[in-house]
Tab-separated table of C-alpha atoms in Angstrom:
chain	number	residue	atom	x	y	z
D	1	MET	CA	46.321	273.849	151.798
D	2	SER	CA	49.126	275.612	153.533
D	3	ILE	CA	50.524	277.421	150.560
D	4	LEU	CA	47.217	279.199	149.950
D	5	SER	CA	46.205	279.884	153.413
D	6	GLY	CA	48.779	282.655	153.367
D	7	LEU	CA	46.802	284.422	150.600
D	8	ARG	CA	43.512	284.490	152.602
D	9	ARG	CA	43.688	287.920	153.496
D	10	THR	CA	41.461	290.944	152.946
D	11	VAL	CA	42.416	294.216	151.318
D	12	ARG	CA	40.538	297.496	150.294
D	13	GLY	CA	38.959	298.419	153.757
D	14	GLY	CA	38.539	294.685	154.829
D	15	HIS	CA	37.108	293.325	151.546
D	16	LEU	CA	38.356	290.318	149.805
D	17	ASP	CA	40.622	290.520	146.962
D	18	ASP	CA	40.940	288.604	143.767
D	19	ASP	CA	43.533	286.112	145.081
D	20	ALA	CA	41.139	285.340	147.979
D	21	PHE	CA	38.292	284.545	145.416
D	22	VAL	CA	40.537	282.367	143.656
D	23	GLU	CA	41.284	280.475	146.637
D	24	ILE	CA	37.600	280.306	147.721
D	25	TRP	CA	36.525	279.138	144.324
D	26	ALA	CA	39.598	276.506	144.029
D	27	ASP	CA	38.667	275.194	147.530
D	28	ALA	CA	34.985	274.790	146.296
D	29	THR	CA	35.856	273.220	143.023
D	30	THR	CA	38.396	270.789	143.979
D	31	SER	CA	36.463	269.760	147.089
D	32	GLY	CA	33.135	269.469	145.170
D	33	GLN	CA	31.536	271.592	147.960
D	34	PRO	CA	29.840	274.982	147.494
D	35	ALA	CA	31.854	278.025	148.337
D	36	ALA	CA	31.884	278.915	152.214
D	37	HIS	CA	33.491	281.688	153.567
D	38	ALA	CA	32.451	283.908	156.598
D	39	HIS	CA	33.178	287.230	154.998
D	40	LEU	CA	31.173	286.490	151.836
D	41	ALA	CA	28.213	285.666	154.189
D	42	GLU	CA	28.456	289.039	155.751
D	43	CYS	CA	29.496	291.315	153.098
D	44	ALA	CA	27.179	292.039	150.069
D	45	GLN	CA	29.816	293.908	148.005
D	46	CYS	CA	32.244	290.982	148.322
D	47	ARG	CA	29.439	288.597	147.625
D	48	GLY	CA	28.514	290.633	144.389
D	49	ARG	CA	32.141	290.840	143.276
D	50	TYR	CA	32.585	287.038	143.859
D	51	SER	CA	29.465	286.384	141.745
D	52	ALA	CA	31.013	288.518	139.042
D	53	PHE	CA	34.222	286.428	139.462
D	54	VAL	CA	32.424	283.045	139.206
D	55	GLY	CA	30.357	284.259	136.322
D	56	TRP	CA	33.671	284.995	134.623
D	57	LEU	CA	34.976	281.537	135.249
D	58	ASP	CA	31.615	280.201	134.243
D	59	GLY	CA	31.766	282.028	130.954
D	60	ILE	CA	35.105	280.529	130.120
D	61	HIS	CA	33.573	276.975	130.997
D	62	HIS	CA	30.946	277.637	128.681
D	63	ASP	CA	32.889	278.780	125.944
D	64	ALA	CA	35.366	275.888	125.956
D	65	ARG	CA	32.436	273.484	126.238
D	66	ASP	CA	30.632	275.011	123.366
D	67	GLU	CA	33.698	274.914	121.081
D	68	ALA	CA	34.424	271.329	122.016
D	69	ASP	CA	30.710	270.351	121.198
D	70	GLU	CA	30.769	272.321	117.914
D	71	ALA	CA	33.854	270.564	116.715
D	72	PHE	CA	32.275	267.219	117.774
D	73	PRO	CA	28.640	267.228	116.797
D	74	PRO	CA	26.508	263.930	117.394
D	75	GLU	CA	27.192	262.843	113.805
D	76	ARG	CA	30.941	263.176	114.120
D	77	LEU	CA	30.709	261.272	117.287
D	78	ALA	CA	28.490	258.630	115.609
D	79	MET	CA	31.230	258.224	112.919
D	80	GLN	CA	33.993	258.048	115.597
D	81	GLN	CA	32.367	255.224	117.302
D	82	ALA	CA	31.899	253.303	114.124
D	83	GLN	CA	35.576	253.881	113.346
D	84	VAL	CA	36.715	252.619	116.699
D	85	MET	CA	34.479	249.445	116.256
D	86	ARG	CA	36.004	248.901	112.849
D	87	ARG	CA	39.342	249.318	114.141
D	88	LEU	CA	38.776	246.933	117.100
D	89	GLU	CA	37.214	244.271	114.602
D	90	ALA	CA	40.181	244.744	112.338
D	91	SER	CA	42.890	244.270	115.211
D	92	GLU	CA	41.315	240.783	115.970
D	93	ARG	CA	41.373	239.538	112.575
D	94	PRO	CA	44.481	237.599	111.611
D	95	ALA	CA	46.958	239.337	109.322
D	96	ARG	CA	46.496	238.110	105.722
D	97	VAL	CA	49.153	238.759	102.778
D	98	ILE	CA	47.612	240.443	99.968
D	99	ALA	CA	48.731	238.981	96.445
D	100	PHE	CA	50.441	241.332	93.870
D	101	PRO	CA	47.686	242.395	91.735
D	102	ARG	CA	49.389	240.781	88.681
D	103	PHE	CA	48.894	237.159	90.023
D	104	SER	CA	45.515	235.796	90.506
D	105	ARG	CA	46.671	233.444	93.225
D	106	PRO	CA	47.973	234.243	96.688
D	107	VAL	CA	51.656	234.553	97.067
D	108	THR	CA	51.843	231.963	99.712
D	109	SER	CA	50.412	229.148	97.934
D	110	THR	CA	51.784	225.346	98.759
D	111	GLN	CA	52.377	224.961	95.021
D	112	GLY	CA	55.398	227.324	95.375
D	113	HIS	CA	57.613	224.842	97.144
D	114	ALA	CA	58.649	222.874	94.106
D	115	GLN	CA	59.492	226.076	92.228
D	116	ARG	CA	61.356	227.211	95.053
D	117	TRP	CA	63.455	223.982	95.076
D	118	VAL	CA	64.009	224.217	91.195
D	119	ALA	CA	65.154	227.802	91.702
D	120	GLY	CA	67.556	226.863	94.417
D	121	ALA	CA	68.945	224.077	92.674
D	122	ALA	CA	69.679	226.331	89.447
D	123	ALA	CA	71.245	229.001	91.742
D	124	ALA	CA	73.459	226.452	93.297
D	125	GLY	CA	74.579	224.854	90.024
D	126	LEU	CA	75.471	228.228	88.701
D	127	LEU	CA	77.652	229.018	91.827
D	128	ILE	CA	79.305	225.518	91.706
D	129	GLY	CA	79.964	226.015	87.885
D	130	LEU	CA	81.527	229.508	88.567
D	131	ALA	CA	83.636	228.168	91.384
D	132	ALA	CA	84.998	225.191	89.388
D	133	GLY	CA	85.719	227.259	86.476
D	134	GLN	CA	88.243	229.335	88.564
D	135	PHE	CA	90.091	226.037	89.340
D	136	VAL	CA	89.680	223.865	86.278
D	137	ASP	CA	90.537	224.711	82.730
D	138	ILE	CA	87.946	223.174	80.385
D	139	ARG	CA	90.398	222.633	77.594
D	140	ASP	CA	92.730	220.627	79.801
D	141	ALA	CA	89.626	218.605	80.943
D	142	PHE	CA	88.918	217.618	77.397
D	143	GLY	CA	92.481	217.041	76.363
D	144	GLY	CA	92.609	220.007	73.806
D	145	ARG	CA	95.806	221.417	75.323
D	146	SER	CA	98.636	219.041	75.302
D	147	ARG	CA	102.199	220.241	75.950
D	148	VAL	CA	104.504	218.605	73.362
D	149	THR	CA	107.543	217.398	75.026
D	150	PRO	CA	110.241	215.886	72.795
D	151	SER	CA	110.657	212.060	73.562
D	152	ALA	CA	114.123	210.672	73.503
D	153	THR	CA	113.664	208.647	70.483
D	154	GLN	CA	112.672	211.669	68.315
D	155	THR	CA	115.654	213.462	69.748
D	156	ALA	CA	118.169	210.733	68.773
D	157	ARG	CA	116.421	210.487	65.330
D	158	VAL	CA	116.957	214.109	64.724
D	159	MET	CA	120.665	214.019	65.875
D	160	ALA	CA	121.578	211.012	63.727
D	161	GLN	CA	120.460	212.885	60.469
D	162	PRO	CA	123.025	214.276	58.323
D	163	VAL	CA	123.352	217.942	58.481
D	164	THR	CA	123.517	218.111	54.645
D	165	THR	CA	120.040	216.949	54.128
D	166	ALA	CA	118.899	220.070	55.662
D	167	VAL	CA	118.067	222.432	53.065
D	168	VAL	CA	118.046	226.027	54.119
D	169	THR	CA	115.608	227.986	52.237
D	170	PRO	CA	115.630	231.529	52.620
D	171	ALA	CA	112.404	233.204	53.887
D	172	SER	CA	111.943	235.069	51.110
D	173	ALA	CA	112.203	232.297	48.729
D	174	THR	CA	109.250	230.257	50.166
D	175	THR	CA	105.588	231.313	49.576
D	176	VAL	CA	104.718	230.380	53.171
D	177	SER	CA	104.002	233.301	55.224
D	178	ASP	CA	104.947	233.698	58.887
D	179	GLU	CA	101.360	233.628	59.722
D	180	GLN	CA	100.775	230.228	57.995
D	181	ILE	CA	103.654	228.768	59.681
D	182	PHE	CA	102.482	230.095	63.232
D	183	PHE	CA	99.189	228.453	62.678
D	184	GLY	CA	100.715	225.189	61.189
D	185	GLU	CA	99.077	225.564	57.733
D	186	GLY	CA	102.619	225.871	56.081
D	187	GLU	CA	103.710	222.442	56.753
D	188	GLN	CA	102.012	221.062	53.901
D	189	SER	CA	102.657	223.770	51.463
D	190	ALA	CA	106.402	223.750	52.066
D	191	ARG	CA	106.929	220.045	52.037
D	192	LEU	CA	110.137	220.038	53.978
D	193	SER	CA	109.884	216.655	55.078
D	194	SER	CA	113.499	216.650	56.583
D	195	LEU	CA	112.496	219.428	59.001
D	196	LEU	CA	109.535	217.451	60.374
D	197	PRO	CA	111.561	215.712	63.100
D	198	MET	CA	112.937	219.098	64.222
D	199	ASP	CA	109.599	220.612	63.978
D	200	ASP	CA	108.180	217.825	66.425
D	201	ILE	CA	110.565	218.596	69.191
D	202	THR	CA	109.953	222.447	68.734
D	203	PRO	CA	107.606	223.918	71.227
D	204	ARG	CA	104.685	225.902	69.538
D	205	ALA	CA	103.618	229.284	70.826
D	206	ARG	CA	99.990	228.173	70.651
D	207	ASP	CA	100.764	225.492	73.184
D	208	GLU	CA	102.133	227.922	75.617
D	209	ARG	CA	99.866	229.053	78.374
D	210	PRO	CA	98.746	232.656	77.974
M	1	MET	CA	32.441	267.847	140.516
M	2	THR	CA	28.970	269.173	139.063
M	3	GLY	CA	26.466	267.039	137.051
M	4	ALA	CA	29.025	264.443	136.395
M	5	GLN	CA	29.807	264.114	140.032
M	6	ALA	CA	26.134	263.892	140.957
M	7	ALA	CA	25.892	260.944	138.526
M	8	GLY	CA	29.426	259.693	138.935
M	9	ILE	CA	28.638	256.679	141.347
M	10	PRO	CA	26.187	255.031	139.431
M	11	THR	CA	28.218	255.461	136.147
M	12	ARG	CA	31.285	254.193	137.827
M	13	GLU	CA	29.457	251.042	138.928
M	14	ALA	CA	28.155	250.610	135.533
M	15	ASP	CA	31.685	251.191	133.964
M	16	SER	CA	33.337	248.971	136.257
M	17	ALA	CA	30.668	246.089	135.428
M	18	ALA	CA	31.150	246.759	131.773
M	19	ALA	CA	34.825	246.763	131.766
M	20	SER	CA	34.676	243.455	133.847
M	21	ALA	CA	32.313	242.027	131.624
M	22	VAL	CA	34.360	242.898	128.490
M	23	LYS	CA	37.516	241.531	130.290
M	24	ALA	CA	35.944	238.244	130.866
M	25	LEU	CA	34.573	237.801	127.410
M	26	GLN	CA	37.888	238.741	125.932
M	27	ALA	CA	39.488	235.988	127.997
M	28	GLU	CA	36.946	233.354	126.817
M	29	GLY	CA	37.645	234.398	123.200
M	30	ARG	CA	34.142	235.773	122.624
M	31	HIS	CA	35.389	238.811	120.843
M	32	ALA	CA	32.287	239.826	119.133
M	33	GLU	CA	30.413	239.938	122.272
M	34	ALA	CA	33.236	241.813	123.904
M	35	ARG	CA	33.058	244.447	121.349
M	36	GLU	CA	29.450	244.886	121.610
M	37	ARG	CA	29.976	245.328	125.420
M	38	TYR	CA	32.555	247.796	124.856
M	39	ALA	CA	30.626	249.859	122.681
M	40	GLU	CA	28.705	250.883	125.853
M	41	LEU	CA	31.686	252.291	127.538
M	42	VAL	CA	32.725	254.117	124.186
M	43	ALA	CA	29.361	255.678	124.200
M	44	ARG	CA	29.459	256.833	127.522
M	45	HIS	CA	33.026	258.172	127.625
M	46	GLN	CA	33.267	259.401	124.041
M	47	ARG	CA	31.765	262.904	124.280
M	48	ARG	CA	33.994	263.781	127.370
M	49	ALA	CA	37.159	262.123	125.818
M	50	ALA	CA	36.658	264.273	122.683
M	51	ARG	CA	36.243	267.539	124.764
M	52	ILE	CA	39.417	266.623	126.773
M	53	ALA	CA	41.273	265.821	123.565
M	54	PHE	CA	40.221	268.908	121.816
M	55	HIS	CA	41.273	271.167	124.675
M	56	TYR	CA	44.715	269.615	124.715
M	57	LEU	CA	45.285	269.587	121.193
M	58	ARG	CA	43.013	272.402	119.734
M	59	ASP	CA	42.472	270.554	116.507
M	60	SER	CA	39.370	268.591	115.883
M	61	ALA	CA	40.848	266.096	113.457
M	62	GLU	CA	43.889	265.488	115.629
M	63	ALA	CA	41.636	265.086	118.750
M	64	ASP	CA	39.410	262.740	116.802
M	65	GLU	CA	42.430	260.428	116.262
M	66	ALA	CA	43.710	260.764	119.775
M	67	VAL	CA	40.329	259.645	121.035
M	68	GLN	CA	40.077	256.642	118.663
M	69	ASP	CA	43.639	255.611	119.486
M	70	ALA	CA	42.845	255.860	123.311
M	71	LEU	CA	39.659	253.835	122.825
M	72	VAL	CA	41.501	251.175	120.947
M	73	LYS	CA	44.329	250.901	123.277
M	74	ALA	CA	42.126	250.803	126.373
M	75	TYR	CA	40.316	247.669	124.643
M	76	SER	CA	43.351	246.073	123.811
M	77	HIS	CA	44.760	246.708	127.333
M	78	LEU	CA	41.740	245.877	129.160
M	79	SER	CA	43.425	243.016	130.776
M	80	SER	CA	45.747	245.110	132.796
M	81	PHE	CA	42.845	247.154	133.956
M	82	ARG	CA	42.388	246.726	137.865
M	83	GLU	CA	38.934	247.476	139.174
M	84	GLU	CA	40.026	249.460	142.215
M	85	LEU	CA	40.529	252.397	139.858
M	86	PRO	CA	37.761	253.980	138.155
M	87	PHE	CA	37.632	253.029	134.400
M	88	GLU	CA	36.984	256.769	133.584
M	89	ILE	CA	40.352	257.636	135.236
M	90	TRP	CA	42.200	254.692	133.858
M	91	PHE	CA	40.853	255.677	130.379
M	92	THR	CA	41.411	259.409	130.813
M	93	ARG	CA	45.022	258.799	131.754
M	94	ILE	CA	45.578	256.907	128.580
M	95	LEU	CA	43.990	259.610	126.565
M	96	ILE	CA	46.106	262.459	128.210
M	97	ASN	CA	49.135	260.481	127.709
M	98	GLY	CA	48.223	260.188	124.061
M	99	CYS	CA	47.392	263.722	123.711
M	100	LEU	CA	50.742	264.894	125.322
M	101	ASP	CA	52.579	262.539	123.023
M	102	ARG	CA	50.836	264.040	120.033
M	103	ILE	CA	51.763	267.615	121.474
M	104	LYS	CA	55.430	266.758	121.565
M	105	ALA	CA	55.285	265.354	118.262
M	106	ARG	CA	53.832	268.389	116.811
M	107	THR	CA	56.348	270.606	118.602
M	108	ARG	CA	59.133	268.579	116.918
M	109	ARG	CA	57.391	268.750	113.722
M	110	GLU	CA	56.560	272.524	113.790
M	111	ARG	CA	60.332	273.333	114.495
M	112	TRP	CA	61.067	272.200	111.019
M	113	LEU	CA	57.964	273.451	109.174
M	114	VAL	CA	57.055	276.925	108.064
M	115	PRO	CA	53.618	277.652	109.744
M	116	MET	CA	50.923	277.701	106.785
M	117	PRO	CA	48.458	280.702	106.378
M	118	GLU	CA	44.858	279.904	107.643
M	119	SER	CA	43.176	277.443	105.358
M	120	PRO	CA	39.738	278.364	103.568
M	121	HIS	CA	38.247	275.488	105.729
M	122	GLY	CA	37.228	277.944	108.474
M	123	GLN	CA	35.408	280.177	105.957
M	124	ARG	CA	33.433	277.370	104.652
M	125	ASP	CA	32.432	276.515	108.228
M	126	PHE	CA	31.265	279.925	108.898
M	127	ALA	CA	29.404	280.145	105.692
M	128	GLU	CA	27.367	276.910	106.499
M	129	ARG	CA	26.702	278.295	109.912
M	130	ILE	CA	25.451	281.443	108.542
M	131	ALA	CA	22.864	279.577	106.384
M	132	GLY	CA	21.782	277.419	109.297
M	133	SER	CA	19.550	278.372	112.202
M	134	GLY	CA	22.205	278.873	114.846
M	135	PRO	CA	23.487	281.867	116.520
M	136	SER	CA	23.777	285.108	114.327
M	137	PRO	CA	26.841	285.807	112.451
M	138	GLU	CA	27.796	288.555	114.771
M	139	ASP	CA	27.493	286.269	117.772
M	140	HIS	CA	29.522	283.785	115.952
M	141	VAL	CA	32.379	286.023	115.112
M	142	LEU	CA	32.375	287.575	118.757
M	143	GLY	CA	32.379	283.953	120.224
M	144	ARG	CA	35.044	282.768	118.101
M	145	GLU	CA	37.295	285.956	118.939
M	146	ARG	CA	36.611	285.260	122.545
M	147	ARG	CA	37.426	281.655	122.345
M	148	GLN	CA	40.691	282.416	120.474
M	149	LYS	CA	41.726	284.752	123.292
M	150	LEU	CA	40.905	282.211	125.809
M	151	ALA	CA	43.034	279.681	123.679
M	152	ALA	CA	45.735	281.988	123.672
M	153	ALA	CA	45.876	282.607	127.294
M	154	LEU	CA	45.535	278.908	128.127
M	155	ALA	CA	48.234	278.191	125.701
M	156	ARG	CA	50.492	280.480	127.682
M	157	LEU	CA	49.964	278.654	130.832
M	158	PRO	CA	52.718	275.854	131.963
M	159	GLU	CA	51.547	272.369	130.937
M	160	ARG	CA	50.606	271.386	134.385
M	161	GLN	CA	48.740	274.365	135.274
M	162	ARG	CA	46.897	274.085	131.862
M	163	SER	CA	46.301	270.429	132.490
M	164	VAL	CA	44.837	271.136	136.196
M	165	PHE	CA	42.732	273.931	135.076
M	166	MET	CA	41.242	272.029	132.133
M	167	LEU	CA	40.396	268.832	134.182
M	168	SER	CA	39.127	270.562	137.058
M	169	HIS	CA	37.170	273.339	135.487
M	170	TYR	CA	36.290	272.002	132.014
M	171	GLU	CA	35.561	268.552	133.234
M	172	GLY	CA	34.579	269.230	136.869
M	173	CYS	CA	37.199	266.647	138.369
M	174	THR	CA	37.900	266.966	141.990
M	175	SER	CA	41.415	267.363	143.356
M	176	ARG	CA	41.497	263.603	144.024
M	177	GLU	CA	40.559	262.841	140.536
M	178	VAL	CA	43.080	265.411	138.881
M	179	SER	CA	45.621	263.970	141.273
M	180	ALA	CA	44.871	260.393	139.948
M	181	LEU	CA	44.797	261.722	136.377
M	182	THR	CA	48.154	263.554	136.458
M	183	GLY	CA	50.179	261.844	139.175
M	184	LEU	CA	50.389	265.198	141.008
M	185	ASN	CA	49.829	265.488	144.827
M	186	GLU	CA	46.318	266.916	145.743
M	187	SER	CA	47.630	269.888	147.393
M	188	THR	CA	49.939	270.552	144.146
M	189	VAL	CA	46.760	270.342	142.269
M	190	ARG	CA	45.161	273.140	144.330
M	191	VAL	CA	48.157	275.239	144.109
M	192	HIS	CA	48.359	274.828	140.187
M	193	LEU	CA	44.684	275.521	139.803
M	194	PHE	CA	45.179	278.669	141.979
M	195	ARG	CA	47.954	279.875	139.732
M	196	ALA	CA	46.442	279.035	136.640
M	197	ILE	CA	43.306	281.322	137.400
M	198	ARG	CA	45.242	283.997	138.652
M	199	ARG	CA	47.481	283.884	135.708
M	200	LEU	CA	44.503	283.384	133.070
M	201	ARG	CA	42.852	286.532	134.921
M	202	THR	CA	45.982	288.618	134.308
M	203	LEU	CA	46.078	287.306	130.619
M	204	LEU	CA	42.665	288.150	130.009
M	205	ALA	CA	42.375	291.367	132.010
M	206	GLU	CA	42.997	293.244	128.853
M	207	ASP	CA	39.683	292.488	127.853
M	208	PRO	CA	37.660	290.952	130.492
M	209	SER	CA	34.452	292.026	129.209
M	210	SER	CA	34.812	289.566	126.277
M	211	VAL	CA	33.912	286.506	128.302
M	212	GLU	CA	31.337	288.403	130.648
M	213	ALA	CA	29.624	289.731	127.435
M	214	GLY	CA	29.200	286.237	125.977
M	215	ARG	CA	27.865	284.942	129.358
M	216	VAL	CA	25.284	287.687	129.295
M	217	LYS	CA	24.305	287.285	125.726
M	218	ARG	CA	23.887	283.427	126.339
M	219	ARG	CA	21.776	284.195	129.384
M	220	VAL	CA	19.492	286.629	127.310
M	221	ASN	CA	19.461	283.880	124.487
M	222	SER	CA	18.455	281.169	126.778
């Protein structure tokens, strides 16, 4: 203990000072041996002061111990031990999944496999349907949309008909509205059979792609 | 070491035997028996562990948790325990590390929190104690005041000095044991102890009679 050896000094007319007491006491405590110092054995005054010093330290020791023992009475220690044992027991048990209170059976049952497959298949079907919808027009698939292209015979027939047969009726004279014509309903009411070949070769707005 | 040292050797042998037995039972998968055997060790070290944790943390609830955590951790890591080191030292090291972690966490937490005023919990304890057959209310108040001063003085010590002082003086550990517990050199342990006492003496010098008065009163009562 080289650092402390420098403090082994005496003051006040050859008596030990507080630092020397601390050193003697620390030596005794850390070595587990009773305090032994030549001066202490000879000087009654220093012995008395050293006793007071040790008493002061003992007071601290008792106070600290009493305080801790007050905070932890035997009942609390018994509870603590029981708690430790419970925790140890719990730590050795395998973990289990607790079902959500609404369901009476556990979440991780084996019957859930089929349901999972069904749900997966439904989700996959939905995704495939959405993807296919981006590429294929359903009206085309069912033949609902057919672009009318005038054939060569129809064109020839129209060209062969005399122009005089065409009767031009002013728009105001006819009772067919533009809307009816647009939706094709005016064909019957107008009864303009001569215009039918021409109408056949005329593309309609409804057939155009939006 | 005082009383603990006198009974230290047989206790250590018993600890070592119990720890080995628990380890063997754990390895064989006989967990219930292992736990029963471990309960012996818990009972033997629980009080001392509670004191140490309380002195570190200064809060009984937190100290309780720290002791429980250390005991559970020691049990689950018993396979790493080597018989050449006393179980007491090994376990105390786990406990102290846990306490230091908690202190760090608390410091971080308190950095962001406004300190609360003293809860009425202490008042209730005080009233219960007055009703009991323990020390008089005056003694209780004086003792509490003394302990608060001591705790405040200890709190002002550097962490290493405080650890060394508490382990040496409160728990009666030798410098070798403190060295094993803290990882400090034996001579460093002595220096820290020396400085801790000198500093405490200075800090408590404002009212040195407080501790002395308590000691005299205790002697008279006993």
